[in-house]
Amino acid sequence: MGQSPKYLEIRIIFGFVTLIVGLLAANLALFHWVEQTGLHYLLGDYARYVCAYGGFMAMIFGATLVSNLPNPIKILKKKRHQISSEDKKIEKTVTVEVRRKDRKQTITALSLAILIFMLFPLVASSLVSYTATIIMIFKSATSVYYRSNTGSNLLFSPKERTWNGSTWSSETEMPSSGAAIQWVRAAHCPSSSRGYEKIIVTLSDNGYLDAYVWNGSAWLVTNDIGYVGTIVNFYRAYDVVYEISSGNAMLVYGISSVNTSRDLAYKTWNGAQWSTEAYINDPSMGDIQYYWIKLAPYPLRVGRVNEVALIASEEPSNDANAWIWNGSSWGNYLQLEGSIASRTTESISVEYEQQSGEAMFIWGWRGGGGIGYLQSRKWTGTWGSELPQMRIGRRPRWFALKADPSSNRMMTLSVDQGRDLYTVRWNGSGWTRDSRHDANVDSSSTRCADFEWEPNESNGLLVWGSSTDSLSYKTLTAFSTWSGLLTVPATGTHPWVQLRRNTGVAGVKILGSMLNSNYNLGALKWNGETLTNIGDSTFTSDTTTTAFECFDICFSNPR
């Protein structure tokens, strides 16, 4: 039985609308416009893949429906010939109408065909790119990099393990750095076209930095990419992050130089090569050596998209200074503090509010009688006034600042000179100090505690070393309520604890690692309900030292 012209007209309209929606969805993914929509907040970075594949399937379905475009014309012509010869006037009117529809539908068909042939190669290549990216990301979405006295090169090569969603892989040895590794920092490329790419930068006991770039199939190694010297290498005088939009990486380090205009050095990675070394001058005085450096990338894909915030502490003045990278140069220098609480520990930090895109700079300050304070200032595109200081026990030695991915809230963790553990919450407009969590943590010379947010709902996890053969922890619910004290068995004491949030949409919520007093590097996982010690020496039983945070866990696209 034949189909009515009315049915075919509806089918054509529906097919055309579906095709256009598919094209729009695919281009939302292709040109990163999806990051400006509510879908991005619902699905995170996976919104691009939903739009890409959903749009492509919609185009196929729409094109299938529209492919029957000539059918209603034939039906109408057939209907015209069935008109009675007794009514010539009606026949003439129908013939005219059919011809008009003929012309309109022919023009529409041709226009649609041209549009499809123009856009299909672009969308198809985008689909192939997303498919390759997804395969690479899921193959090695999460990794840990660390120092271990194992393998052919022993302490000279960083080691790697990958997380498959339930277990850690066996150890892989990376190329040699040429000296014993002390510090490790990792960053994952946020660009969808290079979603497989990651950068590892190590600082060794010879004072040199070495950079490792994973290109999807092999490590590209640049040995001795920068020099901080053999005094400052006891501290983490460098950091590396990616710009959120361009996908370029930024490496900043406290260069060892007698040139008074070369206080900090930096290099950028554009996906193919490292730039030549360039310099940042601290205008406050002559020759300066920086001890601690922290970078934070702007989190949004609208606005100041390639911005990076930098905070660094130095000697001999014990200043905390800040700069802003605008995508092409460093500027907006500001001396935040002329006498920080400690230059030999990381009593500084910076992070961006994840919804507003405003940067929070924090630093420790020692008041009279050894009283410690948290001080802070925001960058909103211009410098704001210094915020009211917050008293937090004694002189702060370690800060860890973490931004809630689902709001403008933040959490600051503080370990002070008296080995007290505090947390201070930022609600988007002011700081609130929580009651002291512990009065005798494992160490104040290393950061024996860390906090991390779950992927959503403003819930978090605080873990620290406090007594032999166990780790202490508390959970934070809805930003406001701390649980009671809980513990999990873990051998030895724990000079270093690190937590990292899962940036995906499924699986474990938080992964962690702890370096214990036996030189064992172990693994933790948090599923939202239970903290599990996967093993005290899951990664290695022989780091040979506890002096450095010689490990880093990195999820794909961590912002």
Coordinates of C-alpha atoms in Angstrom, one line a residue:
M1 CA 0.0 0.0 0.0
G2 CA 1.4 3.4 -0.9
Q3 CA 2.3 6.1 1.6
S4 CA 0.3 9.3 1.7
P5 CA 1.9 12.6 0.7
K6 CA 1.2 14.0 4.2
Y7 CA 3.2 11.1 5.8
L8 CA 6.1 11.7 3.5
E9 CA 6.1 15.5 4.2
I10 CA 6.2 14.9 7.9
R11 CA 9.0 12.3 7.4
I12 CA 11.0 14.9 5.3
I13 CA 10.6 17.6 8.0
F14 CA 11.6 15.3 10.8
G15 CA 14.6 14.0 8.9
F16 CA 15.8 17.5 8.0
V17 CA 15.5 18.6 11.7
T18 CA 17.3 15.5 12.9
L19 CA 20.1 16.1 10.4
I20 CA 20.5 19.7 11.4
V21 CA 20.5 18.8 15.2
G22 CA 23.1 16.2 14.5
L23 CA 25.3 18.7 12.6
L24 CA 25.0 21.2 15.4
A25 CA 25.9 18.6 18.1
A26 CA 28.9 17.3 16.2
N27 CA 30.2 20.9 15.8
L28 CA 29.6 21.6 19.4
A29 CA 32.0 18.8 20.1
L30 CA 34.4 19.6 17.3
F31 CA 34.9 23.3 18.2
H32 CA 34.7 22.9 22.0
W33 CA 31.5 24.9 22.2
V34 CA 29.9 22.2 24.4
E35 CA 32.1 23.5 27.3
Q36 CA 29.9 26.6 27.3
T37 CA 26.7 24.6 27.8
G38 CA 25.0 23.1 30.8
L39 CA 25.7 19.6 29.3
H40 CA 29.4 20.1 30.2
Y41 CA 28.5 20.6 33.8
L42 CA 26.4 17.5 33.8
L43 CA 28.8 15.1 32.0
G44 CA 32.1 16.9 32.4
D45 CA 34.7 16.3 29.6
Y46 CA 32.6 13.3 28.3
A47 CA 30.1 15.8 27.0
R48 CA 32.3 16.2 23.9
Y49 CA 32.1 12.5 23.2
V50 CA 28.3 12.4 23.7
C51 CA 27.9 15.3 21.3
A52 CA 30.3 13.9 18.8
Y53 CA 28.8 10.3 18.6
G54 CA 25.2 11.4 19.3
G55 CA 25.5 14.0 16.6
F56 CA 27.0 11.6 14.1
M57 CA 24.2 9.0 14.7
A58 CA 21.6 11.8 14.4
M59 CA 23.0 12.8 11.0
I60 CA 22.9 9.2 9.7
F61 CA 19.3 8.8 10.9
G62 CA 18.3 12.2 9.5
A63 CA 20.0 11.5 6.1
T64 CA 18.2 8.1 5.9
L65 CA 14.8 9.8 6.4
V66 CA 15.6 12.6 3.9
S67 CA 16.8 10.1 1.3
N68 CA 13.2 9.5 0.3
L69 CA 12.7 13.2 -0.7
P70 CA 11.5 12.5 -4.3
N71 CA 8.8 10.1 -3.2
P72 CA 6.1 12.7 -2.4
I73 CA 6.6 14.3 -5.8
K74 CA 6.0 11.0 -7.5
I75 CA 2.9 10.4 -5.3
L76 CA 1.6 13.9 -6.0
K77 CA 2.2 13.4 -9.8
K78 CA 0.3 10.1 -9.6
K79 CA -2.5 11.8 -7.7
R80 CA -2.6 14.5 -10.4
H81 CA -3.1 12.0 -13.2
Q82 CA -6.0 10.4 -11.3
I83 CA -7.9 13.6 -11.3
S84 CA -11.2 13.5 -13.3
S85 CA -11.1 15.1 -16.7
E86 CA -14.4 16.6 -15.9
D87 CA -12.7 19.2 -13.6
K88 CA -10.0 20.8 -15.7
K89 CA -9.8 23.8 -13.5
I90 CA -8.9 21.7 -10.4
E91 CA -6.4 19.7 -12.5
K92 CA -4.6 22.8 -13.6
T93 CA -4.5 24.1 -10.0
V94 CA -3.0 20.9 -8.7
T95 CA -0.4 20.8 -11.6
V96 CA 0.7 24.3 -10.7
E97 CA 1.0 23.4 -7.0
V98 CA 3.0 20.2 -7.8
R99 CA 5.4 22.2 -10.0
R100 CA 5.9 24.7 -7.2
K101 CA 6.6 22.0 -4.7
D102 CA 8.8 20.3 -7.3
R103 CA 11.0 23.4 -7.5
K104 CA 11.1 24.0 -3.8
Q105 CA 12.0 20.4 -2.9
T106 CA 14.6 20.2 -5.7
I107 CA 16.3 23.3 -4.3
T108 CA 16.1 22.0 -0.8
A109 CA 17.5 18.6 -1.9
L110 CA 20.4 20.2 -3.7
S111 CA 21.2 22.6 -0.8
L112 CA 21.1 19.7 1.6
A113 CA 23.3 17.6 -0.5
I114 CA 25.9 20.3 -0.8
L115 CA 25.8 20.9 2.9
I116 CA 26.3 17.2 3.7
F117 CA 29.2 16.9 1.2
M118 CA 30.9 20.0 2.7
L119 CA 30.5 19.0 6.3
F120 CA 30.7 15.3 6.3
P121 CA 34.5 15.1 5.8
L122 CA 35.0 17.5 8.7
V123 CA 32.6 15.6 11.0
A124 CA 34.0 12.2 9.9
S125 CA 37.6 13.3 10.7
S126 CA 36.4 14.6 14.0
L127 CA 34.7 11.3 14.8
V128 CA 37.9 9.3 14.0
S129 CA 39.9 11.7 16.2
Y130 CA 37.5 11.3 19.1
T131 CA 37.5 7.5 18.7
A132 CA 41.3 7.4 18.8
T133 CA 41.4 9.7 21.7
I134 CA 38.9 7.7 23.7
I135 CA 40.8 4.4 23.0
M136 CA 44.1 6.0 24.2
I137 CA 42.5 7.7 27.2
F138 CA 40.8 4.6 28.5
K139 CA 43.9 2.6 27.8
S140 CA 46.0 4.7 30.2
A141 CA 43.7 7.3 31.8
T142 CA 45.4 7.2 35.2
S143 CA 49.0 6.6 36.1
V144 CA 51.4 7.0 39.0
Y145 CA 55.0 8.0 38.5
Y146 CA 57.6 7.5 41.3
R147 CA 61.2 7.0 42.4
S148 CA 62.2 3.4 43.0
N149 CA 65.5 1.5 43.4
T150 CA 64.4 -1.1 40.9
G151 CA 64.7 -1.8 37.2
S152 CA 67.9 -1.5 35.1
N153 CA 68.5 2.1 35.9
L154 CA 67.6 1.9 39.6
L155 CA 67.0 5.5 41.0
F156 CA 68.0 7.1 37.8
S157 CA 64.7 6.3 36.0
P158 CA 61.2 7.2 37.0
K159 CA 58.8 4.2 37.2
E160 CA 55.2 4.1 36.0
R161 CA 52.1 2.0 36.8
T162 CA 48.6 2.4 35.3
W163 CA 45.2 2.0 36.9
N164 CA 42.7 -0.1 35.0
G165 CA 39.7 0.7 37.2
S166 CA 40.3 -2.0 39.8
T167 CA 44.0 -2.7 40.0
W168 CA 47.4 -1.2 39.4
S169 CA 49.5 -2.6 36.6
S170 CA 53.0 -4.0 36.9
E171 CA 55.9 -1.6 36.9
T172 CA 57.3 0.0 33.8
E173 CA 60.7 1.7 33.7
M174 CA 61.0 5.0 31.9
P175 CA 64.2 6.3 30.3
S176 CA 67.1 7.4 32.5
S177 CA 67.4 11.0 33.8
G178 CA 71.1 10.5 34.4
A179 CA 70.9 11.0 38.2
A180 CA 68.9 9.9 41.2
I181 CA 65.4 11.3 41.1
Q182 CA 64.1 13.3 44.0
W183 CA 60.8 15.1 43.0
V184 CA 58.2 14.1 40.5
R185 CA 55.4 16.2 38.9
A186 CA 52.9 15.0 36.3
A187 CA 50.3 16.8 34.1
H188 CA 47.8 15.5 31.5
C189 CA 46.9 17.3 28.3
P190 CA 43.3 18.7 28.3
S191 CA 43.2 19.0 24.5
S192 CA 40.8 16.4 22.9
S193 CA 43.0 16.0 19.9
R194 CA 46.0 15.1 22.2
G195 CA 44.1 13.4 25.1
Y196 CA 46.7 10.7 25.3
E197 CA 49.5 13.2 26.0
K198 CA 51.0 13.6 29.4
I199 CA 54.2 15.3 30.7
I200 CA 56.3 14.1 33.6
V201 CA 59.1 16.4 35.0
T202 CA 61.6 15.1 37.5
L203 CA 64.2 16.9 39.6
S204 CA 67.3 14.9 40.4
D205 CA 70.1 15.1 42.9
N206 CA 72.4 16.8 40.3
G207 CA 70.1 19.8 40.3
Y208 CA 68.8 19.2 36.8
L209 CA 65.2 18.9 35.6
D210 CA 64.3 16.2 33.0
A211 CA 61.1 16.2 31.0
Y212 CA 59.2 13.2 29.6
V213 CA 56.4 13.6 27.1
W214 CA 54.1 10.6 26.2
N215 CA 53.1 11.0 22.5
G216 CA 50.7 8.0 22.5
S217 CA 53.3 5.4 21.7
A218 CA 56.6 6.4 23.3
W219 CA 58.3 8.7 25.7
L220 CA 60.0 11.7 24.3
V221 CA 62.8 12.6 26.7
T222 CA 64.5 16.0 27.1
N223 CA 67.3 15.5 29.7
D224 CA 68.6 18.5 31.6
I225 CA 65.8 20.8 30.4
G226 CA 66.5 23.2 33.3
Y227 CA 68.9 23.7 36.2
V228 CA 67.9 24.7 39.7
G229 CA 71.2 23.8 41.4
T230 CA 72.2 21.4 44.1
I231 CA 71.0 23.4 47.1
V232 CA 67.5 24.2 46.0
N233 CA 66.9 20.7 44.6
F234 CA 66.1 19.6 48.1
Y235 CA 62.9 21.6 47.6
R236 CA 60.3 21.4 44.8
A237 CA 61.5 24.5 43.0
Y238 CA 59.4 23.8 39.8
D239 CA 56.0 23.0 38.5
V240 CA 54.3 22.0 35.2
V241 CA 50.7 22.5 34.0
Y242 CA 48.7 22.7 30.8
E243 CA 46.8 25.7 29.4
I244 CA 43.2 24.6 29.3
S245 CA 42.3 25.8 25.8
S246 CA 45.5 25.7 23.7
G247 CA 46.8 22.5 25.2
N248 CA 50.3 24.0 25.5
A249 CA 52.2 23.1 28.6
M250 CA 54.0 25.5 31.0
L251 CA 57.1 24.6 32.9
V252 CA 58.4 27.1 35.5
Y253 CA 61.5 26.6 37.7
G254 CA 63.8 28.5 40.0
I255 CA 66.8 28.7 37.9
S256 CA 70.3 28.8 39.5
S257 CA 71.9 31.9 37.9
V258 CA 73.9 34.9 39.1
N259 CA 72.2 37.0 36.5
T260 CA 70.0 39.3 38.6
S261 CA 67.3 39.5 35.8
R262 CA 66.9 35.7 35.7
D263 CA 65.1 34.8 38.9
L264 CA 62.7 32.3 37.4
A265 CA 62.9 30.4 34.1
Y266 CA 60.2 28.9 32.0
K267 CA 59.7 26.8 28.8
T268 CA 56.5 25.9 26.9
W269 CA 55.5 22.7 25.1
N270 CA 53.3 23.1 22.0
G271 CA 52.6 19.5 21.3
A272 CA 55.7 19.1 19.1
Q273 CA 58.7 20.8 20.8
W274 CA 59.9 22.7 23.8
S275 CA 60.5 26.5 23.5
T276 CA 63.8 28.0 24.3
E277 CA 64.4 29.1 27.9
A278 CA 62.9 32.4 28.8
Y279 CA 63.0 34.3 32.1
I280 CA 61.0 36.1 34.8
N281 CA 62.6 38.9 36.7
D282 CA 61.6 39.6 40.4
P283 CA 61.8 43.4 40.5
S284 CA 62.0 43.6 44.3
M285 CA 65.8 43.1 44.6
G286 CA 68.9 41.6 43.1
D287 CA 69.9 37.9 42.9
I288 CA 67.1 35.8 44.2
Q289 CA 66.7 32.0 44.5
Y290 CA 63.2 30.5 44.5
Y291 CA 62.5 27.4 46.6
W292 CA 58.9 26.5 46.1
I293 CA 56.8 27.0 43.0
K294 CA 53.1 26.3 42.4
L295 CA 51.1 26.8 39.1
A296 CA 47.4 26.6 38.5
P297 CA 45.7 26.7 35.1
Y298 CA 42.5 28.7 34.4
P299 CA 39.7 26.1 34.5
L300 CA 37.1 27.4 32.0
R301 CA 37.0 27.3 28.2
V302 CA 35.5 30.8 28.1
G303 CA 37.1 34.0 29.2
R304 CA 40.8 34.1 30.0
V305 CA 41.2 30.6 28.6
N306 CA 45.0 30.3 28.4
E307 CA 45.7 32.0 31.7
V308 CA 48.0 30.4 34.3
A309 CA 48.6 31.6 37.9
L310 CA 52.0 31.4 39.6
I311 CA 53.0 31.7 43.3
A312 CA 56.5 31.2 44.5
S313 CA 58.5 31.7 47.7
E314 CA 62.2 32.7 47.8
E315 CA 65.2 33.7 49.8
P316 CA 66.9 35.8 51.1
S317 CA 63.8 37.9 51.7
N318 CA 61.3 35.1 52.4
D319 CA 58.8 36.8 50.0
A320 CA 55.8 35.2 48.5
N321 CA 55.3 36.6 45.0
A322 CA 52.7 36.1 42.2
W323 CA 52.5 36.5 38.5
I324 CA 49.9 35.8 35.8
W325 CA 50.5 34.2 32.4
N326 CA 48.1 35.6 29.7
G327 CA 48.9 33.0 27.1
S328 CA 51.9 34.8 25.7
S329 CA 53.8 36.5 28.6
W330 CA 54.1 36.7 32.3
G331 CA 52.9 39.9 34.0
N332 CA 50.8 41.4 36.8
Y333 CA 53.6 40.9 39.3
L334 CA 52.6 41.3 43.0
Q335 CA 54.5 40.8 46.2
L336 CA 52.0 39.0 48.3
E337 CA 54.1 38.9 51.5
G338 CA 57.4 40.1 52.6
S339 CA 57.9 37.6 55.4
I340 CA 56.2 34.2 54.9
A341 CA 55.9 31.6 57.7
S342 CA 58.5 29.2 56.1
R343 CA 60.5 29.2 52.9
T344 CA 61.9 25.6 53.5
T345 CA 58.4 24.1 53.3
E346 CA 55.4 24.7 51.0
S347 CA 53.5 27.3 53.0
I348 CA 52.1 28.8 49.7
S349 CA 49.5 27.7 47.2
V350 CA 47.1 28.8 44.4
E351 CA 44.0 27.4 42.8
Y352 CA 41.1 28.7 40.7
E353 CA 37.5 28.6 41.7
Q354 CA 36.0 26.2 39.2
Q355 CA 32.8 28.1 38.3
S356 CA 33.9 31.7 38.5
G357 CA 37.4 31.3 37.2
E358 CA 38.8 33.5 39.9
A359 CA 42.2 32.6 41.4
M360 CA 42.8 32.2 45.1
F361 CA 46.4 32.8 46.4
I362 CA 47.2 31.7 49.9
W363 CA 50.3 31.9 52.1
G364 CA 51.3 31.4 55.7
W365 CA 52.4 34.2 58.0
R366 CA 53.8 34.0 61.5
G367 CA 52.4 36.5 64.0
G368 CA 53.6 37.4 67.5
G369 CA 54.2 34.5 69.9
G370 CA 54.6 32.0 67.1
I371 CA 50.9 32.2 66.2
G372 CA 50.1 31.2 62.6
Y373 CA 47.8 32.8 60.1
L374 CA 46.4 32.0 56.7
Q375 CA 46.5 35.0 54.4
S376 CA 44.9 35.2 51.0
R377 CA 44.2 37.4 48.0
K378 CA 42.1 36.9 44.8
W379 CA 42.9 37.5 41.2
T380 CA 39.7 38.2 39.2
G381 CA 41.3 39.6 36.1
T382 CA 42.7 42.3 38.4
W383 CA 44.2 42.1 41.9
G384 CA 41.7 42.4 44.7
S385 CA 42.5 43.6 48.2
E386 CA 44.0 41.2 50.8
L387 CA 41.3 39.1 52.4
P388 CA 40.9 39.0 56.2
Q389 CA 43.5 36.8 57.8
M390 CA 42.6 33.5 59.5
R391 CA 44.3 32.3 62.6
I392 CA 45.3 28.6 62.4
G393 CA 47.4 27.3 65.3
R394 CA 51.1 27.9 65.1
R395 CA 53.4 28.9 62.2
P396 CA 52.1 27.1 59.1
R397 CA 54.6 24.8 57.4
W398 CA 52.5 23.0 54.8
F399 CA 49.4 24.0 52.8
A400 CA 47.4 22.0 50.4
L401 CA 44.7 24.0 48.6
K402 CA 42.0 22.1 46.7
A403 CA 39.1 23.5 44.6
D404 CA 35.7 21.8 44.6
P405 CA 34.9 20.8 41.0
S406 CA 31.2 21.4 41.4
S407 CA 31.2 24.9 43.0
N408 CA 33.4 27.9 44.0
R409 CA 34.3 26.3 47.3
M410 CA 37.8 25.4 48.4
M411 CA 39.6 23.6 51.1
T412 CA 42.9 24.5 52.7
L413 CA 44.8 21.9 54.7
S414 CA 47.4 23.1 57.1
V415 CA 50.2 21.3 59.0
D416 CA 51.9 23.7 61.4
Q417 CA 55.2 23.8 63.3
G418 CA 53.6 22.2 66.3
R419 CA 52.4 19.2 64.2
D420 CA 48.8 20.4 64.4
L421 CA 46.4 19.6 61.5
Y422 CA 43.8 22.1 60.6
T423 CA 41.4 22.7 57.6
V424 CA 39.9 26.0 56.5
R425 CA 36.9 26.1 54.2
W426 CA 36.2 28.8 51.6
N427 CA 32.5 29.1 50.7
G428 CA 33.0 31.5 47.8
S429 CA 33.0 34.6 49.9
G430 CA 34.8 33.9 53.2
W431 CA 37.0 31.5 55.2
T432 CA 35.8 29.3 58.0
R433 CA 38.3 27.4 60.2
D434 CA 37.3 23.9 61.4
S435 CA 38.2 22.5 64.8
R436 CA 41.7 21.0 65.0
H437 CA 41.7 17.5 63.6
D438 CA 44.9 16.3 65.2
A439 CA 47.5 17.7 67.7
N440 CA 50.3 15.3 66.9
V441 CA 50.6 14.3 63.2
D442 CA 53.5 12.1 62.0
S443 CA 55.7 15.0 60.8
S444 CA 55.9 18.8 60.3
S445 CA 59.0 18.5 58.1
T446 CA 57.1 16.7 55.4
R447 CA 53.4 16.9 54.3
C448 CA 51.9 13.9 56.1
A449 CA 48.3 14.8 55.2
D450 CA 46.2 15.6 52.2
F451 CA 42.6 16.4 51.3
E452 CA 40.7 15.8 48.1
W453 CA 37.2 16.4 46.8
E454 CA 35.0 13.7 45.3
P455 CA 34.0 14.4 41.6
N456 CA 30.6 16.0 42.7
E457 CA 28.3 16.9 45.5
S458 CA 30.9 18.8 47.5
N459 CA 32.0 15.8 49.5
G460 CA 35.6 15.2 50.4
L461 CA 38.2 13.0 52.1
L462 CA 40.9 14.0 54.6
V463 CA 43.7 11.5 55.2
W464 CA 46.8 11.8 57.4
G465 CA 49.5 10.0 59.3
S466 CA 49.2 10.2 63.1
S467 CA 50.3 7.0 64.7
T468 CA 52.4 3.9 63.9
D469 CA 50.8 1.2 61.7
S470 CA 47.7 3.2 60.7
L471 CA 46.3 6.1 58.7
S472 CA 43.7 8.4 60.1
Y473 CA 40.9 9.9 58.0
K474 CA 37.7 11.8 58.1
T475 CA 35.0 12.5 55.5
L476 CA 33.3 15.8 54.6
T477 CA 29.7 15.7 53.6
A478 CA 28.0 18.6 51.6
F479 CA 30.8 20.9 52.5
S480 CA 29.6 21.3 56.1
T481 CA 29.7 18.1 58.1
W482 CA 32.9 16.2 59.2
S483 CA 32.6 12.6 60.2
G484 CA 34.2 11.2 63.4
L485 CA 37.8 10.0 63.4
L486 CA 38.3 6.8 61.4
T487 CA 41.5 4.7 60.8
V488 CA 42.8 2.1 58.3
P489 CA 45.7 -0.2 58.9
A490 CA 49.0 0.9 57.3
T491 CA 52.5 -0.2 58.2
G492 CA 54.9 2.3 59.8
T493 CA 54.5 6.1 60.1
H494 CA 53.7 8.2 57.0
P495 CA 55.8 11.3 56.1
W496 CA 54.0 11.8 52.8
V497 CA 50.3 11.4 51.9
Q498 CA 48.8 12.3 48.5
L499 CA 45.2 12.2 47.2
R500 CA 44.0 12.7 43.7
R501 CA 40.4 13.1 42.4
N502 CA 39.0 10.9 39.6
T503 CA 38.1 13.3 36.8
G504 CA 36.0 10.8 34.9
V505 CA 32.4 9.9 35.4
A506 CA 32.7 6.4 36.8
G507 CA 34.8 4.1 38.9
V508 CA 36.7 4.9 42.1
K509 CA 36.2 8.5 43.4
I510 CA 39.7 9.2 44.8
L511 CA 43.1 7.4 44.5
G512 CA 45.9 8.0 46.9
S513 CA 49.4 7.1 47.8
M514 CA 51.4 7.1 51.0
L515 CA 55.2 6.9 51.6
N516 CA 56.0 5.2 54.9
S517 CA 59.0 5.2 57.2
N518 CA 60.1 1.9 55.7
Y519 CA 60.6 3.5 52.3
N520 CA 57.5 1.7 51.0
L521 CA 55.2 3.5 48.6
G522 CA 51.7 2.2 49.0
A523 CA 48.3 2.8 47.4
L524 CA 44.9 3.9 48.6
K525 CA 41.4 4.0 47.0
W526 CA 38.2 5.6 48.1
N527 CA 34.8 4.6 46.6
G528 CA 32.7 7.1 48.5
E529 CA 32.1 4.8 51.4
T530 CA 35.2 2.9 52.3
L531 CA 38.9 3.8 52.4
T532 CA 41.0 0.8 51.3
N533 CA 44.7 0.3 51.7
I534 CA 45.5 -1.6 48.5
G535 CA 48.9 -2.4 49.8
D536 CA 51.7 -0.7 51.9
S537 CA 54.2 -1.3 49.0
T538 CA 51.9 -1.6 46.0
F539 CA 54.2 0.7 44.0
T540 CA 57.6 0.0 45.5
S541 CA 59.3 -1.3 48.7
D542 CA 62.4 0.7 48.1
T543 CA 62.4 4.5 47.5
T544 CA 65.5 4.7 49.7
T545 CA 64.3 8.0 51.2
T546 CA 61.4 9.8 52.8
A547 CA 62.8 13.3 52.3
F548 CA 60.9 14.1 49.1
E549 CA 57.5 13.7 47.6
C550 CA 59.0 11.5 44.9
F551 CA 55.7 10.3 43.4
D552 CA 52.7 11.8 41.6
I553 CA 49.3 10.3 40.7
C554 CA 47.8 11.8 37.5
F555 CA 44.3 11.3 36.1
S556 CA 43.5 12.3 32.6
N557 CA 42.5 15.9 32.1
P558 CA 42.6 16.7 36.0
R559 CA 40.5 19.9 35.7

